[in-house]
Coordinates of C-alpha atoms in Angstrom, one line a residue:
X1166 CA 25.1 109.2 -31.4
X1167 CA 27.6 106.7 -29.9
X1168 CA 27.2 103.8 -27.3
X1169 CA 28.7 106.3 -24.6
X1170 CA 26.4 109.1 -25.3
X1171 CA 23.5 110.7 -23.2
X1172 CA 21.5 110.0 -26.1
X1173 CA 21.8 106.4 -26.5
X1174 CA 21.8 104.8 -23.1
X1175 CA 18.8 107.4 -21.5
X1176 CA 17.0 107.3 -25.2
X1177 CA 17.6 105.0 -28.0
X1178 CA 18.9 102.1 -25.7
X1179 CA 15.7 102.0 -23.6
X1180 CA 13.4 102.6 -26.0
X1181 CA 14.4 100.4 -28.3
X1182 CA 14.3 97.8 -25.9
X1183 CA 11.0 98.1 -24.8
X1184 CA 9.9 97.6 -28.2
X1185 CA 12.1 93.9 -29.1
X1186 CA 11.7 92.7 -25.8
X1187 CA 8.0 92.6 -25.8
X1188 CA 7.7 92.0 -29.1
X1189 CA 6.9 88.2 -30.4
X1190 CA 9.6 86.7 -32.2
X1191 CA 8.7 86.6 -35.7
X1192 CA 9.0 90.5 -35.2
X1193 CA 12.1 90.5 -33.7
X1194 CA 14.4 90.6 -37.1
X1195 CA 12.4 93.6 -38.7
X1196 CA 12.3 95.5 -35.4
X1197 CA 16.1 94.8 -35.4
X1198 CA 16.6 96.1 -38.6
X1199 CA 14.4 99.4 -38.8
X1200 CA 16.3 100.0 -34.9
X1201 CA 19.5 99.4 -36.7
X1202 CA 18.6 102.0 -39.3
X1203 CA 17.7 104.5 -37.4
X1204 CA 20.8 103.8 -34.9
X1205 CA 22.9 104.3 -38.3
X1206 CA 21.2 107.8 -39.2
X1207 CA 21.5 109.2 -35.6
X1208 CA 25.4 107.9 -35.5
X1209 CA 26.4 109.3 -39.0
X1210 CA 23.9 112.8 -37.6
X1211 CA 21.5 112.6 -40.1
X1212 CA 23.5 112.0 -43.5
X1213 CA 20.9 109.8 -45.4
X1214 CA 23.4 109.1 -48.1
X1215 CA 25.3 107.3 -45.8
X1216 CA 21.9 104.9 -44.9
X1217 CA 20.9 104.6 -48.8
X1218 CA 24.6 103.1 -49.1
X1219 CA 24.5 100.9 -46.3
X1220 CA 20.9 99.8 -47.6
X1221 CA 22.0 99.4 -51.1
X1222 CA 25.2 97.4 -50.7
X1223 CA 23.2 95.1 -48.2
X1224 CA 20.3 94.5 -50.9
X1225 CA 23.1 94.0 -53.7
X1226 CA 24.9 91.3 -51.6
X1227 CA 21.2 89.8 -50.5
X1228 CA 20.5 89.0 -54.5
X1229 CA 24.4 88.2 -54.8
X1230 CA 24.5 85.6 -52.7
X1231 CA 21.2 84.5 -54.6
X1232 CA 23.1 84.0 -57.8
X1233 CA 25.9 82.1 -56.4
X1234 CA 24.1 79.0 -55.5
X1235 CA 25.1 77.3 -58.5
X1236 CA 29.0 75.5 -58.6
X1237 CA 31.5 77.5 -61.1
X1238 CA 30.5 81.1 -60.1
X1239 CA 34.2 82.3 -59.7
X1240 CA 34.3 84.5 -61.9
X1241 CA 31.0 85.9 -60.7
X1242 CA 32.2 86.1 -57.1
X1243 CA 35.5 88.1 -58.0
X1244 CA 33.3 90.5 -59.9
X1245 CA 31.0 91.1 -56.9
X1246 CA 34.6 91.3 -54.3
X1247 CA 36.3 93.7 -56.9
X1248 CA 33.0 95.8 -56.7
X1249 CA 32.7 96.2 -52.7
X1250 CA 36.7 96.5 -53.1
X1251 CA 36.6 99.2 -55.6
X1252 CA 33.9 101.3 -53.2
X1253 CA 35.9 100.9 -49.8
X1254 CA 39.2 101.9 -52.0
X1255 CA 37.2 104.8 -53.6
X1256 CA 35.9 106.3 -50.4
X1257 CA 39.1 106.0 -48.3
X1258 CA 41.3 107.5 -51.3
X1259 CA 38.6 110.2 -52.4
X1260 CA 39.8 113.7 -50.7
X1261 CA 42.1 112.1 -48.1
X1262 CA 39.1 109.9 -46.6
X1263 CA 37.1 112.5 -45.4
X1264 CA 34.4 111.0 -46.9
X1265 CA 34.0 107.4 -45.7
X1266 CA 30.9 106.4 -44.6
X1267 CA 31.1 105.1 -40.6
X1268 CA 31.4 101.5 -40.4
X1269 CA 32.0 100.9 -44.1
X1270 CA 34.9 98.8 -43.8
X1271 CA 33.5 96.6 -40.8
X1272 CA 30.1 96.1 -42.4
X1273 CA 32.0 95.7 -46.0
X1274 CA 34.0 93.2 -44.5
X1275 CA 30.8 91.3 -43.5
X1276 CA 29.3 91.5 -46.6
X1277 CA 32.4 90.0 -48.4
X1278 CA 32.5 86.7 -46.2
X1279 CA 29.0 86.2 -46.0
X1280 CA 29.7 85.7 -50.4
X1281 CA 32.6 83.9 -50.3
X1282 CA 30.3 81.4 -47.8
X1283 CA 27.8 80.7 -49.9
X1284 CA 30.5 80.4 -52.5
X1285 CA 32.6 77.7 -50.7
X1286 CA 28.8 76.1 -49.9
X1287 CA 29.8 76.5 -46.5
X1288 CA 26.3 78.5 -45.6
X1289 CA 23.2 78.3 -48.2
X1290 CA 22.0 81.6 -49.3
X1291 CA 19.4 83.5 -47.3
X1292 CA 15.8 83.1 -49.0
X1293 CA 14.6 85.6 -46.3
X1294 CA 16.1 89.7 -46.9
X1295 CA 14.7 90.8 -43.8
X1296 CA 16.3 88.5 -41.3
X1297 CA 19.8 88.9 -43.8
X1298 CA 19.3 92.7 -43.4
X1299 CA 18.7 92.6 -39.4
X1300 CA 22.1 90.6 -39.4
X1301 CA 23.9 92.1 -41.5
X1302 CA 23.3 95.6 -40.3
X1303 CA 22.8 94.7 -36.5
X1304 CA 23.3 97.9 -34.8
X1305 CA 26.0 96.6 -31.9
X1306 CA 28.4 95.3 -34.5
X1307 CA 27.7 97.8 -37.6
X1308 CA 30.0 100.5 -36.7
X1309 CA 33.1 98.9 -35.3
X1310 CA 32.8 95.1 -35.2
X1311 CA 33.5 92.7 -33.9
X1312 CA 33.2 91.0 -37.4
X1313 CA 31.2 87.6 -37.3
X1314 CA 30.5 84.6 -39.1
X1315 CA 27.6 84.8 -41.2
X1316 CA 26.7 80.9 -40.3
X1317 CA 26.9 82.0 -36.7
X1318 CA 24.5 85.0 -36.7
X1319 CA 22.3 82.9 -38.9
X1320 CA 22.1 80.5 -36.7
X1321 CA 22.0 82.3 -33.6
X1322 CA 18.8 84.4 -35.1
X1323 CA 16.8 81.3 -35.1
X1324 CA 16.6 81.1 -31.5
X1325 CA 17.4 84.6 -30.3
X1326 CA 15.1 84.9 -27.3
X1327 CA 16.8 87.1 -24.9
X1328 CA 16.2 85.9 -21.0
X1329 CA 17.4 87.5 -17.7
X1330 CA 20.8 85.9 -16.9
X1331 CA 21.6 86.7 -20.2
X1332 CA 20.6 90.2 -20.0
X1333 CA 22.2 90.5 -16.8
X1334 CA 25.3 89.5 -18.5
X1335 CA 25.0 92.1 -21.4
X1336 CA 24.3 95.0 -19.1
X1337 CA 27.4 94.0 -17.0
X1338 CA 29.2 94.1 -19.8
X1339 CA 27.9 97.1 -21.5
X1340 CA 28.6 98.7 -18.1
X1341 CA 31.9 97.7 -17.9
X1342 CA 33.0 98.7 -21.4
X1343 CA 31.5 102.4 -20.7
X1344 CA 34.1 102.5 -18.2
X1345 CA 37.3 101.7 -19.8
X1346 CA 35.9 103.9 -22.2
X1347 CA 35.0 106.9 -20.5
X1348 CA 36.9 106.9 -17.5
X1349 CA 40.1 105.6 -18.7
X1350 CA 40.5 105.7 -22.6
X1351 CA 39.4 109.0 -23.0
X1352 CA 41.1 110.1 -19.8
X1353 CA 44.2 109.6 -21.1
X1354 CA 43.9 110.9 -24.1
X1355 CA 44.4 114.4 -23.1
X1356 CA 48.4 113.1 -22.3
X1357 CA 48.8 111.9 -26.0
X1358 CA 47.5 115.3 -26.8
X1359 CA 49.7 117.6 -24.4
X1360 CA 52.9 115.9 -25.6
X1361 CA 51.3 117.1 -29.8
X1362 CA 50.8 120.5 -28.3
X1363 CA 53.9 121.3 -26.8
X1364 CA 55.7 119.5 -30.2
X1365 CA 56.9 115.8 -29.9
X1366 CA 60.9 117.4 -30.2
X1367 CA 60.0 119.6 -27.4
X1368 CA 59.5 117.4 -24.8
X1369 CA 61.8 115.6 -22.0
X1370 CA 62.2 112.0 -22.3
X1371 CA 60.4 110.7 -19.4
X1372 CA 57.4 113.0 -20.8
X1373 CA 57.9 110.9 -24.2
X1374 CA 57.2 107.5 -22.7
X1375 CA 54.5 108.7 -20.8
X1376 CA 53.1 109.7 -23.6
X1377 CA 53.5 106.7 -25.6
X1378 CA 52.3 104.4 -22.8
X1379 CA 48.9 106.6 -22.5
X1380 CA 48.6 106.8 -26.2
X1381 CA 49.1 102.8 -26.1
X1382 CA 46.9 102.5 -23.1
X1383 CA 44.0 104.8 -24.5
X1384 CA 44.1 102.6 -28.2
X1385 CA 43.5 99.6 -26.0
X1386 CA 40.9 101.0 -23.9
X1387 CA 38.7 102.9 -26.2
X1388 CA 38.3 99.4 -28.7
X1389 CA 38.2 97.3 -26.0
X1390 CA 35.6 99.4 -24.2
X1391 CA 34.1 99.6 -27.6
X1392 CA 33.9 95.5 -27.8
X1393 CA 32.9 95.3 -24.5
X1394 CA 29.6 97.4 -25.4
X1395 CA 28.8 95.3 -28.4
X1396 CA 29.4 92.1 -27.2
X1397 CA 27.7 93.3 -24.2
X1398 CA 24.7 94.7 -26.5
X1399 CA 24.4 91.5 -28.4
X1400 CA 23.5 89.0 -25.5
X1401 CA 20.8 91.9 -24.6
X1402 CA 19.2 91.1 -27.7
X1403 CA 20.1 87.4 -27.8
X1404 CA 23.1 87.0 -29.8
X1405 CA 26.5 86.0 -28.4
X1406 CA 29.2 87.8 -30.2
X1407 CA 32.7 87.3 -30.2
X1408 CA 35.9 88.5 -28.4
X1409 CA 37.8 91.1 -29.9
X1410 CA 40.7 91.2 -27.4
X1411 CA 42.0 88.3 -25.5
X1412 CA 44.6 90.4 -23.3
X1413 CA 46.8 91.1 -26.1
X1414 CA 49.5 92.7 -23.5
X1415 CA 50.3 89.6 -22.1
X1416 CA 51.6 87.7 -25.1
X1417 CA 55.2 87.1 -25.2
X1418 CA 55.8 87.7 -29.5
X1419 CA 54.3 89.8 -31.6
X1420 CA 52.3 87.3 -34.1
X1421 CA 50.8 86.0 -30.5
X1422 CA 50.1 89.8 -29.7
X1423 CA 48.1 90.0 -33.2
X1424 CA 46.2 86.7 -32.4
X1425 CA 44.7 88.4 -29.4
X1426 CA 43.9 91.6 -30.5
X1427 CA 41.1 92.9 -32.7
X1428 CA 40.7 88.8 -32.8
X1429 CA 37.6 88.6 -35.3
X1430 CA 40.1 90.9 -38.2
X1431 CA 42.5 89.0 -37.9
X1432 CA 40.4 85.6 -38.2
X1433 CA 38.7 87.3 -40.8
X1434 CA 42.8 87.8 -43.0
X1435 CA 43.2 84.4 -41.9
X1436 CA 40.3 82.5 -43.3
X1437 CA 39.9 84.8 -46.4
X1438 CA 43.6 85.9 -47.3
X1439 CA 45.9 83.9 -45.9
X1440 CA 45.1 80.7 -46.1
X1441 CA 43.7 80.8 -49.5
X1442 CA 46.7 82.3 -50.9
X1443 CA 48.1 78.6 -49.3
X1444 CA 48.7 80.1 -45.6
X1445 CA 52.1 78.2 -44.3
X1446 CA 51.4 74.8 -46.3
X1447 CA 53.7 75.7 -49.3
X1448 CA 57.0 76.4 -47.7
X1449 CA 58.7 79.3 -45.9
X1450 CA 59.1 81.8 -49.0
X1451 CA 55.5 81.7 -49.7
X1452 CA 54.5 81.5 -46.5
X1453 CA 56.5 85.2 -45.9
X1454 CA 55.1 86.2 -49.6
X1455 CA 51.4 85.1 -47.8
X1456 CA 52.4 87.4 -44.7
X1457 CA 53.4 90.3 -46.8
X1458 CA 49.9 90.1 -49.0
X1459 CA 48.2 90.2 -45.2
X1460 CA 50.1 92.9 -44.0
X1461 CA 50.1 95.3 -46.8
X1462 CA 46.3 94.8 -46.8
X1463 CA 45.7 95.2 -43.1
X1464 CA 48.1 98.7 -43.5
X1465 CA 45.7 99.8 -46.4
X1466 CA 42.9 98.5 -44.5
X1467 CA 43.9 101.4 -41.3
X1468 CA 44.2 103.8 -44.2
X1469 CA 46.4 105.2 -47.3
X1470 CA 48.8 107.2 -45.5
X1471 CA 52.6 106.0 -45.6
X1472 CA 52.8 105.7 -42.0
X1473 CA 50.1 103.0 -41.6
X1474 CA 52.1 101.1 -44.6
X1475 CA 55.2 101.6 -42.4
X1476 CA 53.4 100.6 -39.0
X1477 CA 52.3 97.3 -41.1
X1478 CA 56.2 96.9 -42.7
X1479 CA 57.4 96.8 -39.0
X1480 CA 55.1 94.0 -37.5
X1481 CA 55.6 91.8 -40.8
X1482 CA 59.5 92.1 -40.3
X1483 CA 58.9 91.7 -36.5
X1484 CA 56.8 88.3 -37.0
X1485 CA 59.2 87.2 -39.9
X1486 CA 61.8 87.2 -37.6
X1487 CA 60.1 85.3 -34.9
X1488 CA 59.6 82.6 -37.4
X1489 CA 62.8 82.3 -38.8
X1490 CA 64.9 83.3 -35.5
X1491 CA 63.8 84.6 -32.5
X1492 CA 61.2 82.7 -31.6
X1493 CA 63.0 80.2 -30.6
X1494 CA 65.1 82.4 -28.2
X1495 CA 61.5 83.8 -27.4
X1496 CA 60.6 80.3 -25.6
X1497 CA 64.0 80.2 -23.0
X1498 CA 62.8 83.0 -20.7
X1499 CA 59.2 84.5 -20.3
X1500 CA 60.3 87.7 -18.9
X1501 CA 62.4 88.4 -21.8
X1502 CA 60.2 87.6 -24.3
X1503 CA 57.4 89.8 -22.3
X1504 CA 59.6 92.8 -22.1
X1505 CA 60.4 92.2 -25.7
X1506 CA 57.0 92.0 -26.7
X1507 CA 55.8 95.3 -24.9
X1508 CA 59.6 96.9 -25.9
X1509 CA 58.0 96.8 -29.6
X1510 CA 54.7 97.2 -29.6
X1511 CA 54.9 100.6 -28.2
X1512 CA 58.1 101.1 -31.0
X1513 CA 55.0 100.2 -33.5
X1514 CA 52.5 102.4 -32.2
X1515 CA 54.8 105.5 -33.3
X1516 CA 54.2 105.3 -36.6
X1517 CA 50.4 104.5 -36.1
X1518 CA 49.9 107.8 -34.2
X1519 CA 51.8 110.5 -36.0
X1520 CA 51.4 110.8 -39.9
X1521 CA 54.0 113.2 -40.4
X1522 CA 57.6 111.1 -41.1
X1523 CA 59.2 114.7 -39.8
X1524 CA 57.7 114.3 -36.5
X1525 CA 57.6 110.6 -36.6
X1526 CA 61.6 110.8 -36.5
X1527 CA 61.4 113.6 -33.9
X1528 CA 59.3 111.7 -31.4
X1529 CA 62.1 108.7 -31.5
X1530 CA 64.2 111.0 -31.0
X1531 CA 63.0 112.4 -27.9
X1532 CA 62.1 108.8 -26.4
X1533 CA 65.8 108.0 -26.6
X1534 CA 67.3 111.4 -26.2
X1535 CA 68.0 112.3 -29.4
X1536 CA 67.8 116.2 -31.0
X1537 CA 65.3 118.5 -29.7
X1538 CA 65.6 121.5 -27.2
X1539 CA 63.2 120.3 -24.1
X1540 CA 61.1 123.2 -23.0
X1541 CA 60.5 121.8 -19.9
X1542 CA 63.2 119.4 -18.4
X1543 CA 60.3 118.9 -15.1
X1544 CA 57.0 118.4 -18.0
X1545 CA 56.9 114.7 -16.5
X1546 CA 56.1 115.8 -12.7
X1547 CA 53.1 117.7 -13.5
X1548 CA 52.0 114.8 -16.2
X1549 CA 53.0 112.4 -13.6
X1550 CA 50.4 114.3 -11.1
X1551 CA 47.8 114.1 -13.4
X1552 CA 48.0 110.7 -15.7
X1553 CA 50.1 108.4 -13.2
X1554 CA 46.9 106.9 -10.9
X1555 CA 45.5 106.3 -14.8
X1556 CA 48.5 104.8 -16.3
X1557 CA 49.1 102.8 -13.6
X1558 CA 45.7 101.1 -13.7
X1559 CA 45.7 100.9 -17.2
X1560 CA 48.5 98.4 -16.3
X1561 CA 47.3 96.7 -14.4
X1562 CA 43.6 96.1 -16.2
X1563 CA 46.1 95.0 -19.2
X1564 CA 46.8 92.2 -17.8
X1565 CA 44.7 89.3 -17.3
X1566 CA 44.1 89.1 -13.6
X1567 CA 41.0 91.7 -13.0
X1568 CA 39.1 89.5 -15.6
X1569 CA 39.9 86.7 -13.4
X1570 CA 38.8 88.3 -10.7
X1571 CA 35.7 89.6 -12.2
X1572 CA 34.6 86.1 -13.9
X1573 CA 34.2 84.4 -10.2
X1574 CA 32.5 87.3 -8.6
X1575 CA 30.5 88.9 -11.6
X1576 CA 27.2 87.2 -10.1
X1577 CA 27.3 88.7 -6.6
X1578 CA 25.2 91.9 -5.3
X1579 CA 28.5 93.4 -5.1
X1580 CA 29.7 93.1 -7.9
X1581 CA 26.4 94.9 -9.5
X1582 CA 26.9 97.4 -6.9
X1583 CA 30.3 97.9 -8.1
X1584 CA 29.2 98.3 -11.5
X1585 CA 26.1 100.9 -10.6
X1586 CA 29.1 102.9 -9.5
X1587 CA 30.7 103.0 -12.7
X1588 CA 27.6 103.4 -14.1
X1589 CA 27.0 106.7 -12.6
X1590 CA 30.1 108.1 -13.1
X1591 CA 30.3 107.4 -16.7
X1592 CA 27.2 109.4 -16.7
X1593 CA 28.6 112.1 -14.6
X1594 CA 31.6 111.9 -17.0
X1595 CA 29.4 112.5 -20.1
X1596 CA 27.6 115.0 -19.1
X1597 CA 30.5 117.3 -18.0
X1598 CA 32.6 116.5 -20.7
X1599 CA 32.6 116.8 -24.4
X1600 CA 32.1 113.7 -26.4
X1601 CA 35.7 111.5 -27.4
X1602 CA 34.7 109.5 -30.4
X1603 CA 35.8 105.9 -30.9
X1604 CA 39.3 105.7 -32.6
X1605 CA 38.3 102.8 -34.7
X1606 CA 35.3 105.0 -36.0
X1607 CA 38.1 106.1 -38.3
X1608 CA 39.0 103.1 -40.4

């Protein structure tokens, strides 16, 4: 069961609900966390090892953080990091992945900083397991993120009493994230697919950048739908969550392009990776040395095959050399750097979408008209026909102008109109269609 199901917005959503919102508010964090629970069981269908995991790794960091109160636990804390290391690496290595629990990175992740807080004594250990497990497994945020400050969600739960504009709010934004999702990222998938099905060496150039640009496209659209939902989720129930993408697309380098998407990861490699390990404060060799560490984990972090270690090698040469060179000739002319900027990010998503090096290499090939026999010199009219209304709004909802738009007219009757439209054709969508799974599901 996932956000964009039948299931959960006409069942679980409602019902759920029903049940917090009337509910007093010293019930609020156990009704939160048996929802949560449940939520977790319907999305992994019914594989109670998955929950008993979940449960167990939250109770084991709940009486963790309980022994770290005291000052020289470092040795403790790096046993209790090498532990939820050693069970992420385990399941993502363990017969090619196929075993990873949903959400185990994301809710690992949380665990992990929530320790090195209390650690660092920059938030006090929670006395009270119940309102630690509600925020720790909070059902909006458990599969896919965004990743948030344990301080923050602690803090937030002492007053999280939701109220209409608020609400209002969430359910725009819930609404609005279903779209992207449904009618635009999982649209567009079926391009990235035609151009595996007819063999990436077998198709015409045009076809190949298409193909890119909708594989591109439906990457952006499915987590940013995806953060949409959760952060619209979260003010339903009375927390604010954070951004995950700050219109990445219209960033002029790369390292600015990384800032502003999938924000909360890479805060969460900056606060607990990079600028331990001395960040940029201990001149420019260690500071690329500190890059490389961050890199190499984020690769790992996607998975253990070679291309997402190759992906990862690309941007960290990319953002070297905007440090030591060309981000200097970045800052002379915006257009350049923009075109720059897009030129290779879609170079990077190659390597992020096809595992194999063989066809890797093919499918550059074909983008600049290299090798390869095209079956179909015309495969970009009919594609064209099809994907081109979609690719071209997925342009222009990458940049930042429709959120402009939206922010000033968000609390007019026509703008929920608008939004009861997308509603219902999401629904229609769903119902007619099988299921597209979030991408980031995977990791």
């Amino acid at each position: 069961m996932q956000f964009n199901s039948i299931e959960f917005l006409f069942f679980f959503l409602p019902a759920f609900l029903a049940v917090y919102l009337l509910a007093p508010a010293r019930a609020k964090s156990p009704i939160l966390l048996l929802g949560s629970l449940l939520y977790y069981v319907l999305a992994c269908s019914g594989s109670y090892w998955q929950l008993i995991l979940l449960v167990g790794m939250t109770g084991l960091s709940y009486l963790a953080g309980l022994t770290l109160r005291k000052a020289g636990r470092g040795a403790l804390l790096a046993v209790y990091l090498t532990f939820l290391a050693g069970i992420l690496v385990f399941f993502k290595l363990y017969d090619g992945g196929r075993y990873l629990p949903v959400g185990m990175s994301f809710y690992l992740f949380q665990i992990s900083a929530y320790l090195i807080d209390v650690f660092r004594g920059k938030t006090v250990p929670q006395s009270n397991l119940i309102s630690y497990a509600s925020q720790t497994v909070m059902f909006p945020k458990l599969l896919s993120g965004p990743l948030v400050s344990p301080e923050s969600l602690r803090a937030q739960a002492q007053d999280c009493r939701p109220h209409f504009r608020r609400f209002h709010e969430g359910l725009q934004e819930l609404i609005l994230g279903l779209g992207l999702k449904v009618l635009l990222a999982n649209k567009l998938s079926g391009l990235w697919g035609q151009a595996g099905s007819l063999g990436y060496e077998n198709v015409s150039v045009p076809f190949a950048w298409m193909a890119l640009s909708g594989y591109a496209m439906r990457l952006y659209f499915d987590f940013y739908g995806y953060s949409l939902m959760a952060m619209g989720l979260g003010k339903m129930l009375g927390y604010d969550l954070p951004r995950n993408f700050d219109d990445p697309y219209a960033s002029k380098t790369v390292s600015e392009f990384y800032r502003r998407w999938h924000v909360t990861l890479g805060a969460w490699f900056r606060e607990y990776v990079y600028i331990p390990l001395g960040g940029n404060r201990k001149g420019t060799i260690r500071t690329i040395l500190n890059l490389a560490v961050v890199w190499l984990l984020t690769g790992l972090w996607h998975g253990v095959g070679g291309n997402y270690l190759l992906w990862a090698g690309i941007l960290f040469v990319l953002i070297v050399n905007e440090r030591l060179w060309m981000g200097r000739l970045m800052k002379r002319s915006h257009v350049i750097s923009h075109v720059y900027l897009v030129f290779v990010i879609l170079m990077s998503w190659v390597p992020f979408a096809i595992g194999d090096f063989g066809q890797m290499i093919a499918f550059f090939g074909r983008l600049f008209g290299v090798g390869g026999a095209v079956l179909n010199p015309m495969d970009y009219l009919s594609a064209g026909i099809t994907y081109g209304p979609l690719l071209a709004a997925g342009v222009i909802l990458a940049t930042p102008i429709p959120r402009k738009i939206w922010e000033k007219c968000r609390n007019s009757t026509l703008a929920d109109l608008f939004l009861l439209l997308i509603f219902w054709l999401v629904i229609y969508s769903v119902s007619t269609a099988a299921q597209d799974p979030f991408l980031y599901f995977q990791y």
